[in-house]
XYZ file of C-alpha atoms in Angstrom:
504
model
C 162.047 30.267 95.252
C 161.137 29.550 98.922
C 159.221 26.473 99.996
C 156.258 26.426 102.379
C 158.619 25.386 105.215
C 160.981 28.274 104.486
C 158.134 30.732 104.454
C 156.928 29.542 107.851
C 160.477 29.618 109.244
C 161.074 33.220 108.140
C 157.615 34.198 109.349
C 158.638 32.826 112.766
C 161.846 34.886 112.725
C 159.887 38.089 112.074
C 157.125 37.256 114.564
C 159.636 36.490 117.328
C 161.720 39.600 116.686
C 159.019 41.862 118.165
C 160.469 45.401 118.317
C 163.591 44.405 116.349
C 161.620 43.035 113.423
C 162.935 45.748 111.105
C 166.453 44.316 111.442
C 165.464 41.130 109.598
C 165.206 42.462 106.084
C 166.465 39.193 104.580
C 163.674 37.211 106.213
C 161.052 39.605 104.795
C 162.646 39.343 101.354
C 162.186 35.570 101.459
C 158.481 36.101 102.127
C 158.281 38.563 99.212
C 159.831 35.916 96.971
C 156.964 33.594 97.923
C 154.852 35.200 95.170
C 156.992 33.280 92.655
C 156.105 29.901 94.137
C 153.178 27.546 93.756
C 149.622 27.883 95.001
C 150.412 27.140 98.669
C 153.399 29.472 98.715
C 151.423 32.312 97.121
C 148.579 31.903 99.569
C 150.979 32.175 102.504
C 152.741 35.155 100.927
C 149.389 36.927 100.511
C 148.918 36.708 104.301
C 152.521 37.266 105.468
C 153.546 40.210 103.238
C 150.980 42.709 104.609
C 151.509 41.580 108.213
C 155.077 42.943 108.360
C 154.803 45.580 105.631
C 154.985 48.618 107.914
C 158.340 47.539 109.378
C 160.187 47.714 106.037
C 159.532 51.123 104.415
C 162.528 50.662 102.123
C 160.801 47.592 100.617
C 157.358 49.262 100.357
C 157.291 49.350 96.548
C 158.439 45.758 96.262
C 155.862 44.619 98.810
C 152.948 46.448 97.170
C 153.947 45.168 93.736
C 154.217 41.633 95.078
C 150.734 41.842 96.629
C 149.392 43.340 93.420
C 150.762 40.355 91.478
C 148.812 38.110 93.827
C 145.656 40.212 93.259
C 145.958 39.326 89.568
C 146.730 35.622 90.042
C 144.828 33.020 88.037
C 143.763 31.241 91.226
C 140.618 32.923 92.545
C 141.325 31.928 96.175
C 144.736 33.628 96.022
C 143.229 36.758 94.474
C 140.580 36.969 97.156
C 143.110 36.561 99.965
C 145.400 39.205 98.464
C 142.560 41.698 97.966
C 141.278 41.161 101.484
C 144.684 42.154 102.906
C 145.262 45.227 100.704
C 143.993 47.788 103.273
C 147.006 46.917 105.473
C 149.210 48.617 102.864
C 147.186 51.848 103.093
C 149.541 53.799 105.339
C 150.759 57.341 104.819
C 151.671 58.213 101.249
C 150.869 54.679 100.099
C 147.126 55.074 100.705
C 146.222 56.909 97.460
C 148.111 54.243 95.511
C 146.238 51.459 97.295
C 142.962 53.284 96.624
C 143.923 53.533 92.950
C 144.697 49.803 92.818
C 141.462 48.839 94.565
C 139.478 51.080 92.221
C 140.988 49.289 89.233
C 140.058 45.966 90.818
C 136.372 46.991 90.754
C 136.312 45.710 87.179
C 136.314 42.096 88.370
C 133.407 39.896 87.258
C 133.687 37.649 90.322
C 130.976 38.719 92.765
C 132.913 37.619 95.862
C 135.987 39.538 94.716
C 133.862 42.563 93.887
C 132.428 42.585 97.426
C 135.915 42.258 98.898
C 137.110 45.233 96.843
C 134.112 47.297 97.983
C 134.746 46.421 101.617
C 138.448 47.191 101.265
C 137.700 50.586 99.730
C 135.251 51.394 102.506
C 137.791 50.433 105.169
C 140.516 52.710 103.781
C 137.898 55.454 103.258
C 137.469 55.466 107.026
C 141.270 55.719 107.462
C 141.769 58.620 105.072
C 138.804 59.847 103.039
C 140.795 62.408 101.047
C 143.472 59.934 100.039
C 140.875 57.365 99.016
C 138.999 59.938 96.957
C 142.271 60.767 95.218
C 142.580 57.177 93.999
C 138.904 56.912 93.017
C 138.786 60.168 91.051
C 142.095 59.402 89.374
C 140.522 56.321 87.823
C 137.226 58.086 87.073
C 139.110 60.723 85.099
C 141.714 58.516 83.439
C 140.721 54.866 83.854
C 139.080 52.374 81.519
C 135.352 52.747 80.886
C 134.354 49.787 83.059
C 136.518 51.057 85.949
C 135.134 54.587 85.578
C 131.561 53.307 85.564
C 131.990 51.180 88.674
C 133.939 53.829 90.562
C 131.133 56.330 89.998
C 128.545 53.793 91.119
C 130.647 53.051 94.202
C 130.552 56.725 95.163
C 126.843 57.054 94.441
C 125.906 54.064 96.603
C 128.536 53.984 99.358
C 129.098 57.626 100.317
C 125.717 57.828 102.016
C 126.659 54.883 104.250
C 129.713 56.633 105.707
C 129.495 58.290 109.145
C 129.591 62.063 109.595
C 133.072 61.979 111.092
C 134.364 60.569 107.781
C 132.421 62.872 105.460
C 133.665 66.139 106.951
C 133.099 69.517 105.326
C 136.612 69.409 103.828
C 135.978 65.961 102.361
C 132.681 67.108 100.848
C 134.412 70.144 99.330
C 136.937 67.810 97.717
C 134.120 65.660 96.310
C 132.489 68.770 94.808
C 135.768 70.028 93.335
C 136.660 66.685 91.751
C 133.099 66.105 90.556
C 133.168 69.400 88.668
C 136.201 68.155 86.760
C 134.412 64.940 85.811
C 131.241 66.796 84.791
C 133.165 68.509 82.011
C 132.757 65.270 80.036
C 130.021 62.857 81.110
C 127.263 60.694 79.704
C 123.660 61.258 80.723
C 123.694 58.316 83.108
C 126.910 59.532 84.730
C 125.434 62.989 85.133
C 122.430 61.558 86.994
C 124.717 59.601 89.327
C 126.871 62.651 90.093
C 123.797 64.720 90.852
C 122.757 61.958 93.239
C 126.193 62.074 94.859
C 126.307 65.856 95.183
C 122.707 66.400 96.279
C 123.309 63.917 99.105
C 126.175 65.944 100.621
C 125.295 67.707 103.884
C 127.130 70.882 102.903
C 124.906 71.249 99.830
C 121.606 70.945 101.693
C 121.583 74.681 102.463
C 119.997 77.316 100.215
C 123.426 78.402 98.973
C 124.402 74.764 98.432
C 121.295 74.013 96.384
C 121.900 77.196 94.408
C 125.383 75.910 93.632
C 123.888 72.698 92.300
C 121.381 74.591 90.146
C 124.226 76.620 88.633
C 126.127 73.399 87.999
C 123.119 71.937 86.181
C 122.576 75.145 84.211
C 126.166 75.008 83.021
C 125.749 71.365 82.021
C 122.549 72.257 80.156
C 124.374 74.883 78.063
C 121.746 77.532 78.759
C 124.058 80.152 77.271
C 123.905 78.414 73.897
C 121.195 78.704 71.259
C 118.811 75.758 71.452
C 118.839 73.369 68.495
C 115.467 71.553 68.350
C 116.565 69.274 65.505
C 119.541 67.846 67.442
C 118.364 64.908 69.616
C 121.463 65.190 71.829
C 120.774 68.873 72.460
C 117.118 68.178 73.295
C 117.892 65.193 75.513
C 120.669 67.037 77.350
C 118.370 69.947 78.162
C 115.584 67.652 79.390
C 117.963 65.485 81.406
C 119.554 68.467 83.091
C 116.207 70.110 83.773
C 114.897 66.928 85.403
C 117.858 67.059 87.786
C 117.272 70.740 88.518
C 113.533 70.552 89.261
C 113.863 68.885 92.725
C 116.355 71.599 93.735
C 113.987 74.514 93.169
C 112.191 76.140 96.091
C 110.921 79.544 97.137
C 114.543 80.463 97.866
C 116.218 78.678 94.950
C 114.600 80.036 91.827
C 113.912 78.415 88.478
C 113.836 81.742 86.616
C 116.798 81.067 84.344
C 115.417 77.711 83.201
C 111.851 78.995 82.733
C 113.085 81.927 80.650
C 115.143 79.584 78.458
C 112.168 77.277 77.932
C 109.843 80.169 77.067
C 112.301 81.918 74.770
C 113.964 79.025 72.998
C 112.020 75.802 73.485
C 108.339 76.778 73.287
C 108.637 78.449 69.855
C 110.202 75.205 68.548
C 107.921 72.788 70.389
C 106.542 71.189 67.227
C 109.980 70.461 65.739
C 111.643 68.757 68.726
C 113.369 65.451 67.962
C 114.077 62.543 70.282
C 115.582 59.077 69.758
C 113.101 57.549 72.194
C 110.328 55.710 70.405
C 106.861 56.444 71.737
C 107.936 59.397 73.881
C 105.700 62.482 73.647
C 108.598 64.919 73.723
C 106.307 67.961 73.563
C 104.351 66.854 76.608
C 107.577 66.108 78.481
C 108.808 69.659 77.842
C 105.506 71.178 78.955
C 105.462 69.099 82.139
C 108.918 70.322 83.106
C 107.957 73.920 82.392
C 104.836 73.555 84.543
C 106.804 72.107 87.457
C 109.373 74.915 87.283
C 106.890 77.753 86.878
C 105.961 77.692 90.581
C 109.481 78.710 91.630
C 110.249 81.733 89.479
C 111.849 84.747 91.124
C 111.941 88.236 89.711
C 111.957 87.924 85.944
C 113.248 90.681 83.669
C 111.402 89.271 80.665
C 108.196 88.366 82.485
C 105.844 90.020 80.000
C 107.707 88.513 77.025
C 107.578 85.048 78.583
C 103.882 85.410 79.361
C 103.198 86.372 75.743
C 105.043 83.311 74.471
C 103.128 81.102 76.896
C 99.866 82.774 75.943
C 100.502 82.323 72.210
C 101.396 78.665 72.669
C 98.320 78.127 74.850
C 96.090 79.534 72.090
C 97.427 76.851 69.710
C 95.870 74.165 71.936
C 92.653 76.022 72.779
C 90.680 76.054 69.518
C 87.847 78.344 68.550
C 84.411 76.677 68.418
C 83.563 75.310 64.950
C 81.425 77.559 62.772
C 77.764 76.632 62.536
C 76.071 76.023 59.158
C 72.662 77.503 58.305
C 70.857 74.476 59.729
C 72.520 75.032 63.091
C 74.908 72.079 62.829
C 78.695 72.233 62.680
C 79.953 73.321 59.263
C 83.085 71.191 59.652
C 83.230 67.422 59.477
C 84.412 67.014 63.066
C 84.975 69.055 66.200
C 88.520 70.151 67.104
C 90.567 67.666 69.106
C 91.075 68.912 72.679
C 94.553 68.054 73.945
C 93.953 68.176 77.670
C 97.433 67.149 78.877
C 99.094 69.944 76.908
C 96.541 72.522 78.032
C 96.898 71.548 81.701
C 100.651 72.215 81.555
C 100.428 75.456 79.586
C 97.484 76.836 81.547
C 99.181 76.016 84.856
C 102.435 77.694 83.737
C 100.532 80.747 82.515
C 98.586 80.863 85.796
C 101.780 80.722 87.873
C 103.605 83.423 85.915
C 100.412 85.472 85.626
C 100.418 85.946 89.398
C 103.486 88.132 88.964
C 101.811 90.294 86.313
C 98.074 90.132 87.163
C 97.055 92.844 84.686
C 98.529 90.977 81.704
C 95.137 89.824 80.381
C 93.535 93.233 80.837
C 96.135 95.931 80.369
C 98.656 94.026 78.224
C 96.293 92.540 75.627
C 94.083 94.453 73.242
C 90.328 94.038 73.598
C 89.963 91.950 70.452
C 92.611 89.446 71.531
C 91.125 89.162 74.998
C 87.656 88.571 73.527
C 89.080 85.818 71.307
C 90.723 84.195 74.349
C 87.495 84.265 76.350
C 85.625 82.551 73.488
C 88.285 79.813 73.398
C 88.153 79.389 77.174
C 84.372 79.136 77.098
C 84.410 76.532 74.328
C 87.072 74.494 76.079
C 85.196 74.725 79.382
C 82.017 73.334 77.779
C 83.946 70.367 76.440
C 85.496 69.861 79.864
C 82.138 69.650 81.598
C 81.015 66.889 79.222
C 84.159 64.830 79.810
C 84.159 65.382 83.560
C 80.558 64.160 83.878
C 81.294 61.084 81.746
C 84.471 60.252 83.644
C 82.779 60.587 87.031
C 79.946 58.379 85.858
C 82.384 55.745 84.566
C 84.350 55.726 87.848
C 81.392 56.004 90.211
C 81.415 53.309 92.878
C 84.759 51.835 91.763
C 87.323 51.249 94.500
C 90.341 49.078 95.227
C 91.256 46.569 92.522
C 88.706 47.967 90.091
C 90.669 51.205 89.914
C 93.912 49.375 89.148
C 92.949 48.242 85.669
C 94.768 49.994 82.838
C 91.558 51.496 81.517
C 90.462 52.938 84.854
C 93.913 54.269 85.650
C 93.770 56.291 82.445
C 90.309 57.583 83.376
C 91.477 58.564 86.869
C 94.349 60.589 85.446
C 92.041 62.062 82.816
C 89.671 63.198 85.542
C 92.497 64.847 87.435
C 93.671 66.679 84.295
C 90.200 67.946 83.381
C 89.418 69.031 86.934
C 92.679 70.982 87.083
C 91.937 72.763 83.812
C 88.415 73.541 84.996
C 89.686 75.203 88.189
C 92.242 77.299 86.287
C 89.748 78.392 83.632
C 87.299 79.518 86.329
C 90.067 81.711 87.766
C 90.688 83.352 84.408
C 86.966 84.017 83.912
C 86.878 86.275 86.963
C 86.671 90.017 86.338
C 89.474 90.892 86.651
C 91.192 87.496 86.165
C 92.191 85.825 89.414
C 95.284 83.769 90.164
C 94.392 82.551 93.650
C 93.389 78.924 93.052
C 95.883 76.123 93.622
C 95.890 72.724 91.953
C 98.144 69.686 92.124
C 99.491 68.767 88.698
C 97.927 65.522 87.483
C 101.182 63.536 87.458
C 102.222 64.605 90.952
C 101.306 62.327 93.886
C 98.586 63.512 96.266
C 96.757 61.970 99.206
C 94.577 59.104 98.024
C 90.822 59.449 98.463
C 88.066 56.965 97.691
C 86.453 57.713 94.315
C 82.973 57.099 95.678
C 83.185 59.985 98.149
C 81.824 63.410 97.307
C 84.274 65.370 95.129
C 86.928 62.723 95.809
C 87.507 62.295 92.089
C 89.012 65.777 91.973
C 91.764 64.694 94.355
C 92.754 61.452 92.683
C 96.022 60.949 90.880
C 97.898 58.214 89.136
C 100.563 58.287 91.824
C 103.100 57.536 89.117
C 105.897 60.138 89.254
C 108.035 60.765 86.193
C 111.045 58.553 85.776
C 114.458 60.022 85.308
C 116.239 59.472 82.059
C 119.597 60.264 80.644
C 120.750 62.161 77.653
C 124.379 61.272 77.188
C 125.466 64.721 76.039
C 129.163 63.961 75.809
C 131.744 61.267 76.667
C 132.022 59.538 73.306
C 128.291 59.888 72.679
C 127.482 56.948 74.959
C 123.789 57.157 75.794
C 121.458 55.389 78.154
C 117.927 56.704 77.988
C 114.824 55.681 79.910
C 111.451 57.175 78.909
C 110.920 60.025 81.394
C 107.164 60.577 81.347
C 104.644 59.092 83.751
C 103.229 55.684 82.934
C 100.056 56.985 81.323
C 101.045 60.418 80.062
C 101.815 59.237 76.549
C 98.239 57.971 76.293
C 96.660 61.164 77.554
C 98.039 63.837 75.234
C 95.538 63.077 72.483
C 93.167 60.750 74.357
C 89.596 60.927 73.068
C 87.758 60.491 76.366
C 84.291 60.995 74.895
C 84.695 58.321 72.242
C 86.281 55.933 74.778
C 83.431 56.291 77.217
C 80.643 56.154 74.674
C 82.004 52.856 73.428
C 81.482 51.185 76.816
């Protein structure tokens, strides 16, 4: 076991040998043996071993193993020194192994060590991105849970910081290929992170690239399988995947496959959906996603069938007016509850798909059914006018901090919802029905306008976009789920605006 003096002496021999350093194998072996010494000897070995590593390829395994021992030492200062020097071993065929080792070291609980490991990984990434990815994905696929989790997070946060010359097209193709392997068995949270990784790649910013991502999400969502509304995992997986798909849709990347699945399999089971998330209005969440996707449908083979399913579901939330008794008052004890949030979503979806089949309400429905629909629309529209007037009155003159109270935020969103429904109903009352109006869905951000200005209340929104959540479809059933709906949406589905305002 060499002493500090012997380590310095042999270091001097190697340093002075210049081009003939490779001839002093014995001197390098003494330095390797320094890992068996005390604290001072180990600290010196951690610095000296990597310095001359490249000159002794025949001792490469011994040198890497010696440095790895120092990376696992009980003394934190020795570990940090050893980790800091690890990138010097990342040469040639050794690089993937070093990347694998560094990835495993991500599991450390010491923040300084963790930062050193991150920096070391980034430095070898710039040397050889493919080799580094080999080590990272090896641990993601086969490593311990904590290592897998941190390796995925490393990719999701650090890839975007790398320069273009590092993230070449070939490197991005490798990331996509390896990610597909991982996506065969992931939790919901992991799926979100991988979608973040993949959607950030330059090569997937094109129309064909985004289409690839949509197909990847569709596969993850199991759209070929029959939907099981009573299985929370099945429901959560579909919602999680759809949330990741929605930002990818555009006029060139169509949502048709998802919309058809929702209309055929989810809408008919809307009332029986189950979710493990307490307080989440799962029905409203489904309808919001359908509404957001409906704008990006391409040619749809089952357009008429989907419109019928939407129409039938819409009728469930648009009641007939209560029958009047002989004295002219309502025969029932109370008027039907108007669920504005649900109707906004369904009416918007119907309006968007209806553009593709504009004669649906005239040629596709019999006269009796159309008459029934018009009566429901008229009744709903009357109720809307009452609520809109009351909401405008309650918000009149309120600006700034006054609009930030919980109560007024709810009223602002309520006003947006009712205004949207009003615009869409007016379109459907045209003869023939029109599909020309455009509205911004109540939970989507729009330009802020002062409430006190004329008609400004129609352009006001909560500005609170839906949060992403995770479903945890696979990977040992590990789940991490955050409520996905906007901050106020759970309060709006059955909100009794009239009663709320009359009580003020």
